[in-house]
mmCIF file of C-alpha atoms in Angstrom:
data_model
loop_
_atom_site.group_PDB
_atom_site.id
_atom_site.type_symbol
_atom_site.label_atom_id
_atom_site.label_comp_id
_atom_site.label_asym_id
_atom_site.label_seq_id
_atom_site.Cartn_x
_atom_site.Cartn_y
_atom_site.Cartn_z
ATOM 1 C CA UNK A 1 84.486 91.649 80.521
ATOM 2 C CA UNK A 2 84.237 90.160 83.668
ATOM 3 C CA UNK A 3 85.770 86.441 84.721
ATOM 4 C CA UNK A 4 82.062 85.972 85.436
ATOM 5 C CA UNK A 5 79.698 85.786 88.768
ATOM 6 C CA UNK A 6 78.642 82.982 90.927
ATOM 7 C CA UNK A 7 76.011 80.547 89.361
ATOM 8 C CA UNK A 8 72.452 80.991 90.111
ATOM 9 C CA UNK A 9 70.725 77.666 90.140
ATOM 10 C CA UNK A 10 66.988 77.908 88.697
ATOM 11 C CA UNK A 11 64.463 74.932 88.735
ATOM 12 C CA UNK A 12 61.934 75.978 85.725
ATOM 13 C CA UNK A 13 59.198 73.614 84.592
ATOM 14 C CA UNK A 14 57.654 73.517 80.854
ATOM 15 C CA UNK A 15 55.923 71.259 78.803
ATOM 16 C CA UNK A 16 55.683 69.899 75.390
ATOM 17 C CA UNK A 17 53.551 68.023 72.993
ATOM 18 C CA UNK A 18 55.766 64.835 72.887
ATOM 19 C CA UNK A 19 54.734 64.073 69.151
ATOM 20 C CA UNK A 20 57.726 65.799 67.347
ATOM 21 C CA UNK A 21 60.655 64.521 69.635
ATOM 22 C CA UNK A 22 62.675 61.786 70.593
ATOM 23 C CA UNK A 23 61.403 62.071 74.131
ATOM 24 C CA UNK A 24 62.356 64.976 76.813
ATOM 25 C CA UNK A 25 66.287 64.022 76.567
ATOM 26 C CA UNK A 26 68.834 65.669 73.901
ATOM 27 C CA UNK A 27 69.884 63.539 71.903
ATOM 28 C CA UNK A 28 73.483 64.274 70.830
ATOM 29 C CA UNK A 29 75.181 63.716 67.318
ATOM 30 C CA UNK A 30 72.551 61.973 65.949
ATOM 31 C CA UNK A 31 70.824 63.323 62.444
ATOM 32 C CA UNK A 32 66.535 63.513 62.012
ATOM 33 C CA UNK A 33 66.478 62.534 65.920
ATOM 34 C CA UNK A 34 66.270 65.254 68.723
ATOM 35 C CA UNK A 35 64.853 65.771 72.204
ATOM 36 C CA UNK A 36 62.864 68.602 73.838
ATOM 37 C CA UNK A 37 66.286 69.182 75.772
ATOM 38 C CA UNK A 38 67.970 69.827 72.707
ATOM 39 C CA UNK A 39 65.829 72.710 72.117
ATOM 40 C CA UNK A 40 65.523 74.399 75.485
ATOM 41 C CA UNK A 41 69.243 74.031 75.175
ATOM 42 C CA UNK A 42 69.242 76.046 72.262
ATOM 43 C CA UNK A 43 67.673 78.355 74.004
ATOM 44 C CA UNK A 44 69.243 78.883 77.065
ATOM 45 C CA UNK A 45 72.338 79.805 74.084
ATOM 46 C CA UNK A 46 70.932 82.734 74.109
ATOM 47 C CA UNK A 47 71.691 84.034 77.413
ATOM 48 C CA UNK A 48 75.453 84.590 77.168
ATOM 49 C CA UNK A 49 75.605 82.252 80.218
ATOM 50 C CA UNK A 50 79.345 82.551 80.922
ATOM 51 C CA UNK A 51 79.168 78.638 81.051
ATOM 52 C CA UNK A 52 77.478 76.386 78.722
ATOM 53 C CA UNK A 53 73.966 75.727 80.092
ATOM 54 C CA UNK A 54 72.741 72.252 80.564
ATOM 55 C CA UNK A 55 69.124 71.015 81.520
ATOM 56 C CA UNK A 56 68.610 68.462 84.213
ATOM 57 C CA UNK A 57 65.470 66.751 83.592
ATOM 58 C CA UNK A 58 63.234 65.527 86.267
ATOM 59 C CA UNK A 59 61.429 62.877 84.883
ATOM 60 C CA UNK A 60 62.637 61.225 81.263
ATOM 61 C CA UNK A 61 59.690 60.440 78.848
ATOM 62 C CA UNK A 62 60.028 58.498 75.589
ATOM 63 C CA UNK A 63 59.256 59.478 72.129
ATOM 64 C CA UNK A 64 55.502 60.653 71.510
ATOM 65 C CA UNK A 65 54.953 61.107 75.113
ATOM 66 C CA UNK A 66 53.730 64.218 76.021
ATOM 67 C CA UNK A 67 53.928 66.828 79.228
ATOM 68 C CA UNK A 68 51.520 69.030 80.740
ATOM 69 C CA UNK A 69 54.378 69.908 83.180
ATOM 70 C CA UNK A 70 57.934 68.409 83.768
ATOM 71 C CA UNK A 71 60.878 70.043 85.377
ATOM 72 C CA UNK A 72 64.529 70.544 85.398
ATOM 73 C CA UNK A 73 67.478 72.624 87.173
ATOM 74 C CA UNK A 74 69.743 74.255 85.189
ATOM 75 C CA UNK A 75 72.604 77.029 86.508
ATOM 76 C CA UNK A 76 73.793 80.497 84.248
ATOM 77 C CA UNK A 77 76.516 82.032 85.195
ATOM 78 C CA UNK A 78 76.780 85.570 83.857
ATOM 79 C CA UNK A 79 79.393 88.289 83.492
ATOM 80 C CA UNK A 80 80.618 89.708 87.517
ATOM 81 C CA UNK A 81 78.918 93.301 86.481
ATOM 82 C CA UNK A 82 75.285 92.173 85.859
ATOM 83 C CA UNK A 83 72.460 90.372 88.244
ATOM 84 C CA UNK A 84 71.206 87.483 88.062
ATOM 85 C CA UNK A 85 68.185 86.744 86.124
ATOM 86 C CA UNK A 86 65.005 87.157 87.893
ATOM 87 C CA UNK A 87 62.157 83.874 87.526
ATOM 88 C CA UNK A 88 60.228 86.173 85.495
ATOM 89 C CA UNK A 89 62.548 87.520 83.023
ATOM 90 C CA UNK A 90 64.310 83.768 82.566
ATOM 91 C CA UNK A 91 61.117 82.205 81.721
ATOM 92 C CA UNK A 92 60.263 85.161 79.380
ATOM 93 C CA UNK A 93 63.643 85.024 77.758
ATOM 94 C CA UNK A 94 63.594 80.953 76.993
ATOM 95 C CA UNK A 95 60.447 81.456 75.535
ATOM 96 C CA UNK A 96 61.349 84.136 73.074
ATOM 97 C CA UNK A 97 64.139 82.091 72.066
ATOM 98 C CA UNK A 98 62.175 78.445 71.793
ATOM 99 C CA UNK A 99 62.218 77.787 68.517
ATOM 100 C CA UNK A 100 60.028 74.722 68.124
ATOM 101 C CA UNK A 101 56.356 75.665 69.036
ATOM 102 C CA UNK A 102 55.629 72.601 70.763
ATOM 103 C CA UNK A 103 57.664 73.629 74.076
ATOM 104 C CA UNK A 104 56.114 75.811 76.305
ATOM 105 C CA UNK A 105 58.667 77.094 79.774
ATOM 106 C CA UNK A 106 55.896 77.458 82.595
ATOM 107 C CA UNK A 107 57.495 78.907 85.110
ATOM 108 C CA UNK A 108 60.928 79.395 86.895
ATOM 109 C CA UNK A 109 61.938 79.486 90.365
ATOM 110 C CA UNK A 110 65.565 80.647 91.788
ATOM 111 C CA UNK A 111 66.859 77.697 93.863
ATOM 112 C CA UNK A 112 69.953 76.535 95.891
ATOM 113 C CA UNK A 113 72.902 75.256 94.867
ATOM 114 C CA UNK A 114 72.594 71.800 96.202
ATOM 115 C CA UNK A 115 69.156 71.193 94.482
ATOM 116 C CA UNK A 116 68.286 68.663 92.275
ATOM 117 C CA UNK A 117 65.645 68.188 90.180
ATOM 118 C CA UNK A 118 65.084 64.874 89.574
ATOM 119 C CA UNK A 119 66.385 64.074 93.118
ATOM 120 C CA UNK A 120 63.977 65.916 95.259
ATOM 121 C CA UNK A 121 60.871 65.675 93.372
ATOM 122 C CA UNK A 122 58.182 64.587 96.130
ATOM 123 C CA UNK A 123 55.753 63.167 93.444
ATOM 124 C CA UNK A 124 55.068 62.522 89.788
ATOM 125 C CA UNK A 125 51.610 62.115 88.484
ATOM 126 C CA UNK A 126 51.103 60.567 85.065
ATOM 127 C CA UNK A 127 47.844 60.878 82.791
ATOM 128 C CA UNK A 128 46.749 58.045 80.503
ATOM 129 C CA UNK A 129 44.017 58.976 77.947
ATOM 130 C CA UNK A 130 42.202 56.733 76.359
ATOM 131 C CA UNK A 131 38.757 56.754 73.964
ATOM 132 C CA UNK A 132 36.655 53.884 73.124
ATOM 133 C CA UNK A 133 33.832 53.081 70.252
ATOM 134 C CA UNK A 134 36.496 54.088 67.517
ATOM 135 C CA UNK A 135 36.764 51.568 65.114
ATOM 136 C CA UNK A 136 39.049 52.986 63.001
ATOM 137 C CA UNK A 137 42.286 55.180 64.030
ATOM 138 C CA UNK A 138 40.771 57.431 60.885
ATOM 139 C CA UNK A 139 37.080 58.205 62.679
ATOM 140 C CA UNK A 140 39.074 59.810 65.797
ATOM 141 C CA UNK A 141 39.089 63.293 65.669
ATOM 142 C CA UNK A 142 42.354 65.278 64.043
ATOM 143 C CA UNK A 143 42.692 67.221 67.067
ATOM 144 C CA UNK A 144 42.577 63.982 69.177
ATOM 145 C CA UNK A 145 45.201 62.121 66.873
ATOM 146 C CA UNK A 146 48.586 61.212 68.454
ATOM 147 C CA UNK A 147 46.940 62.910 72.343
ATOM 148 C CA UNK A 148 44.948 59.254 73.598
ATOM 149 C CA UNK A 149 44.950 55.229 72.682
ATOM 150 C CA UNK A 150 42.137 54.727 70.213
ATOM 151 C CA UNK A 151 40.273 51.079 71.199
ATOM 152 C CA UNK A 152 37.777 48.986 68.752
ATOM 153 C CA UNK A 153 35.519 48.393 72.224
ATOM 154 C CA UNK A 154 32.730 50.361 72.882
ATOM 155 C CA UNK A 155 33.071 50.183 76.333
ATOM 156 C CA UNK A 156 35.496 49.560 79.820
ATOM 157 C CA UNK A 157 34.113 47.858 82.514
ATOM 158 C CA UNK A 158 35.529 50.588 85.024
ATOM 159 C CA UNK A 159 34.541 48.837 88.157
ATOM 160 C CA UNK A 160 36.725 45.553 87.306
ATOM 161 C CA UNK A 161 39.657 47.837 86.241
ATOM 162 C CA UNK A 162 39.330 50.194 89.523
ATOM 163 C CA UNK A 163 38.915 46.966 91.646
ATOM 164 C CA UNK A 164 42.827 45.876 89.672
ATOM 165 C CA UNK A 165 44.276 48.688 90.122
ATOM 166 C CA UNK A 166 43.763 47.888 93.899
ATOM 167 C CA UNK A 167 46.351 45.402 93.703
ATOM 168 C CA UNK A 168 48.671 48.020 92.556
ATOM 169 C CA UNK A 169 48.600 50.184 95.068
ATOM 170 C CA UNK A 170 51.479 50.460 97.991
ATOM 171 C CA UNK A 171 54.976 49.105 98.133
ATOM 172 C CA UNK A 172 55.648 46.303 95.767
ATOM 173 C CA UNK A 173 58.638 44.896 93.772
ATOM 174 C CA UNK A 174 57.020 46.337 90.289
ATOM 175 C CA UNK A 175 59.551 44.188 88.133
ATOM 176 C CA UNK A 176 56.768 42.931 86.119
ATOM 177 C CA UNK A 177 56.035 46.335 85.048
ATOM 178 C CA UNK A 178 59.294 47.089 84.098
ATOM 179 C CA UNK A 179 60.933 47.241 80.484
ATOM 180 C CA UNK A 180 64.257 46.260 79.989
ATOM 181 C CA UNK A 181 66.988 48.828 80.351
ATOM 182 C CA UNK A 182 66.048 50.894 83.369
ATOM 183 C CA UNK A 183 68.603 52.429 85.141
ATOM 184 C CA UNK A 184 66.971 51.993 88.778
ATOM 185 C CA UNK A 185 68.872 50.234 90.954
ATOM 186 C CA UNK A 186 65.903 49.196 92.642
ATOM 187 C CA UNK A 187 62.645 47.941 91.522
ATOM 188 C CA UNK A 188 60.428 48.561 94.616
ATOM 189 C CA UNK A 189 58.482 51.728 94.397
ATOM 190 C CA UNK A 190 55.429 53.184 96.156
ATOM 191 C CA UNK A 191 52.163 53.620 94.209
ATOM 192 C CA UNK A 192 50.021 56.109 95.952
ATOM 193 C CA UNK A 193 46.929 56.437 93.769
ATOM 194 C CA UNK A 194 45.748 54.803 90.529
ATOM 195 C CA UNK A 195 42.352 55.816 89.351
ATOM 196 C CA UNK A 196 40.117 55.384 86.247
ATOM 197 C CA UNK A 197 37.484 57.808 85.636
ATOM 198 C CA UNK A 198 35.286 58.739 82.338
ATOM 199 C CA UNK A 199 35.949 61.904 80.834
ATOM 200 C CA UNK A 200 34.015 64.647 79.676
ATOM 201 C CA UNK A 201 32.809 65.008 76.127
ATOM 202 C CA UNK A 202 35.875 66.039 74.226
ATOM 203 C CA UNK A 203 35.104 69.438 72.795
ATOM 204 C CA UNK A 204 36.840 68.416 69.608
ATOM 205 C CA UNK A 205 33.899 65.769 68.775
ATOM 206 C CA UNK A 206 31.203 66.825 66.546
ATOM 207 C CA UNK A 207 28.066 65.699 68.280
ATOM 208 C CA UNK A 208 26.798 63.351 65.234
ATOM 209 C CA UNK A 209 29.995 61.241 66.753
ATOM 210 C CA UNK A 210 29.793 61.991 70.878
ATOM 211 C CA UNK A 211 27.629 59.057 70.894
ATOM 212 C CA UNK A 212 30.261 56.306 69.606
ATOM 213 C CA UNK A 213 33.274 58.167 71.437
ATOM 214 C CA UNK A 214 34.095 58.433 74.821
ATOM 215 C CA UNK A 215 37.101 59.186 76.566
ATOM 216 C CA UNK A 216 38.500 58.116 80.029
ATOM 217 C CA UNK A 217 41.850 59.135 82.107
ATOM 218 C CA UNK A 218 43.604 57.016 83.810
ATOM 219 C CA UNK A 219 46.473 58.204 86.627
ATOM 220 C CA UNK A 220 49.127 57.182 88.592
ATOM 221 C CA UNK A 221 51.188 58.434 91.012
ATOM 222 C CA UNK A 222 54.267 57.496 92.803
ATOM 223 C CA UNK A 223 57.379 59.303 93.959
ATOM 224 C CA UNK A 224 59.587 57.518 91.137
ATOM 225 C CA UNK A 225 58.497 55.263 88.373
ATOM 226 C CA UNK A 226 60.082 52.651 86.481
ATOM 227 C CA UNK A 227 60.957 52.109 82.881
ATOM 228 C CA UNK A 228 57.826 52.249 81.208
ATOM 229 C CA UNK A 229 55.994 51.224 84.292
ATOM 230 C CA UNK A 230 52.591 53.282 83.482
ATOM 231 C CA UNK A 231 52.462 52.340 79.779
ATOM 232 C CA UNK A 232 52.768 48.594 81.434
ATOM 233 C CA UNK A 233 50.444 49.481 84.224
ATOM 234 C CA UNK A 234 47.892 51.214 81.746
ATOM 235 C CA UNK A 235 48.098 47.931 79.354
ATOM 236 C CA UNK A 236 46.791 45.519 81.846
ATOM 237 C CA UNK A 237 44.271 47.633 83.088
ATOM 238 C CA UNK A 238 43.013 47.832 80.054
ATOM 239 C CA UNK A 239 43.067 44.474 79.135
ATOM 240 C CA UNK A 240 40.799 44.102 82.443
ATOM 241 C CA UNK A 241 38.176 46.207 81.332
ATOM 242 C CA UNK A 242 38.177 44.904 78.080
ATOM 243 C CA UNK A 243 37.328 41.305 79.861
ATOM 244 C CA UNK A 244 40.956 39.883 78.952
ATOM 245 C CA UNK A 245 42.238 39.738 82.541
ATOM 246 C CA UNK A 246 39.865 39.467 85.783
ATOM 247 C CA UNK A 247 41.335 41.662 89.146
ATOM 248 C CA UNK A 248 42.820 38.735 90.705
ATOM 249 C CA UNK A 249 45.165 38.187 87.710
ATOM 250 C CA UNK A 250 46.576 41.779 88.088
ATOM 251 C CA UNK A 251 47.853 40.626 91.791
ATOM 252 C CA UNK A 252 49.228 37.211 90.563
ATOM 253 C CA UNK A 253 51.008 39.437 87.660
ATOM 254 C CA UNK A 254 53.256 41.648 90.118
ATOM 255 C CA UNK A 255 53.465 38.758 92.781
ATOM 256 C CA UNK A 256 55.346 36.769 89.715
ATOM 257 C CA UNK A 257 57.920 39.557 89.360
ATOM 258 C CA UNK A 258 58.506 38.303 85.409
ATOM 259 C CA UNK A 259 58.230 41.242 82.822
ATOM 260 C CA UNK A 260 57.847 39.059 80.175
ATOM 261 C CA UNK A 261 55.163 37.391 81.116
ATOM 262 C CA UNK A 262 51.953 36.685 78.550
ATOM 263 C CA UNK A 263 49.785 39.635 80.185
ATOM 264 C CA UNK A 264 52.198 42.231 81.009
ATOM 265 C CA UNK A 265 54.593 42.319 78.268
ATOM 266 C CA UNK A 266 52.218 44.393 76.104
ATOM 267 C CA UNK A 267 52.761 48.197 76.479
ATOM 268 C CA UNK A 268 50.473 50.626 76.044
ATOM 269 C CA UNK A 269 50.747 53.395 72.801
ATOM 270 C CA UNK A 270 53.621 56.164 73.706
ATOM 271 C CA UNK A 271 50.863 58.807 72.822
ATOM 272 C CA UNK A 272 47.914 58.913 75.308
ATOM 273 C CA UNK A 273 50.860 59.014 78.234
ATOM 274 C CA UNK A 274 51.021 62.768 79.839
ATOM 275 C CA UNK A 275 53.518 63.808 82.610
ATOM 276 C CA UNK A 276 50.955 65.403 84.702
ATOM 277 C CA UNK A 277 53.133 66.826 87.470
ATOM 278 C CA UNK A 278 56.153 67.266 89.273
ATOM 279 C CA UNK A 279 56.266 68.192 93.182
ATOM 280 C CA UNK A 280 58.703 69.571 94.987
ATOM 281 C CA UNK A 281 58.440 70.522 99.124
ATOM 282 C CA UNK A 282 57.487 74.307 99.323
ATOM 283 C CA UNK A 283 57.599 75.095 95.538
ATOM 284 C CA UNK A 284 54.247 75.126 94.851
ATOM 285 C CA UNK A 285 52.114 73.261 92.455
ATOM 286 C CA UNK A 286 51.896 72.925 88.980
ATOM 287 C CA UNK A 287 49.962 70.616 86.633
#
């Protein structure tokens, strides 16, 4: 056999319903606990990579949060007498060999050397489900358990919470949205959009209950986000259009900088948070 080939470096994005796993990364040595890493991982065994494969995750989400699409580089290296992999045939092979039916691989794309995943994502977009006029977390539908926050209200008052998330937007220290142990170095990020809009009728509702349920997304997106700075983001918000917080408090909430403040300490539920997106510069889009 061969002493092996040159590494080909592929970025590949998948996604996963978060429900199952102790977020996106592996968790190592550790009994009952394990990541979506762990599993792609497991897959990636199977390629006779002459080097161990290892993912590089884009974006990190916690436990019960889901992904529509995240993304990570990884490199095989196989024996000097056979090709590389193509996209088509990698993402085809880590599928077969998935074994937890939760992960879905998207796509792959070859890439060079120097590129990192995490490092040279453009944007991140997060989703933030939510439903209101549920009373109970038992009248929510099955199929919506564990996928969106479930509030007691019957209503959001949209307009105060679109006129907060003004305050948001742009280049601001976000420290009061951030949850102790972040690794940034920095807590000054960019916010380019933050939006609040009602959602269709969710097809999983039996129309004797469409009338008491309604459903609303909420996104954000920024180039880089901190520790739990959506689920922070998405609990004031919410607490605005419940009538807990006017718009003017959001502002004096980041101006103060404090993360344990009254307001912004609360985060919101690890399950109605979706990584929409990652971008990279001319890789195309996925969502």
């Amino acid at each position: 056999m061969g002493a092996g080939s040159v590494p080909a470096r592929y970025l590949v994005y998948f996604q996963y319903l978060g429900t199952d796993f102790n977020g996106v990364a592996a968790v190592r040595g550790v009994q009952r606990a394990v990541g979506v890493q762990n599993y792609l991982e497991e897959a990636a065994e199977r390629l006779n990579s002459v080097m161990p494969v290892k993912f590089t995750i884009s974006s990190r989400t916690d436990a019960g949060v889901h992904a529509l699409s995240n993304a990570a580089h990884l490199d095989i290296q196989r024996r000097s007498d056979l090709p590389p992999f193509s996209p088509e045939v990698l993402t085809e092979a880590l599928n077969t060999h998935l074994k937890h039916p939760a992960i879905r691989v998207l796509q792959a794309f070859r890439v060079p050397s120097h590129f990192h995943a995490r490092h040279a994502a453009i944007s991140r977009t997060y989703l933030y489900r939510l439903a209101t006029g549920c009373p109970r977390p038992d009248r929510l539908p099955v199929f919506e358990r564990n996928r969106c926050w479930a509030l007691q209200a019957h209503c959001l008052d949209v307009a105060a919470m679109q006129e907060a998330a003004q305050h948001l937007l742009g280049t601001h220290d976000f420290s009061a949205f951030q949850s102790a142990g972040s690794p940034a170095s920095s807590p000054v990020r960019t916010l380019r959009r933050a939006s609040v809009s009602p959602d269709p009728t969710s097809p999983f509702v039996l129309p004797e209950e469409s009338r008491q349920l309604q459903f609303w997304s909420m996104e954000f997106e920024s180039q880089s986000f901190l520790y739990k700075q959506v689920r922070r983001m998405t609990a004031v918000l919410v607490a605005v259009g419940l009538g807990a917080l006017m718009p003017a408090q959001v502002k004096a909430i980041l101006e103060s900088r404090d993360p344990l403040g009254k307001h912004q300490s609360r985060v919101a539920p690890a399950h109605g948070l979706f990584l929409k997106s990652v971008l990279y510069e001319g890789l195309g889009k996925r969502k």
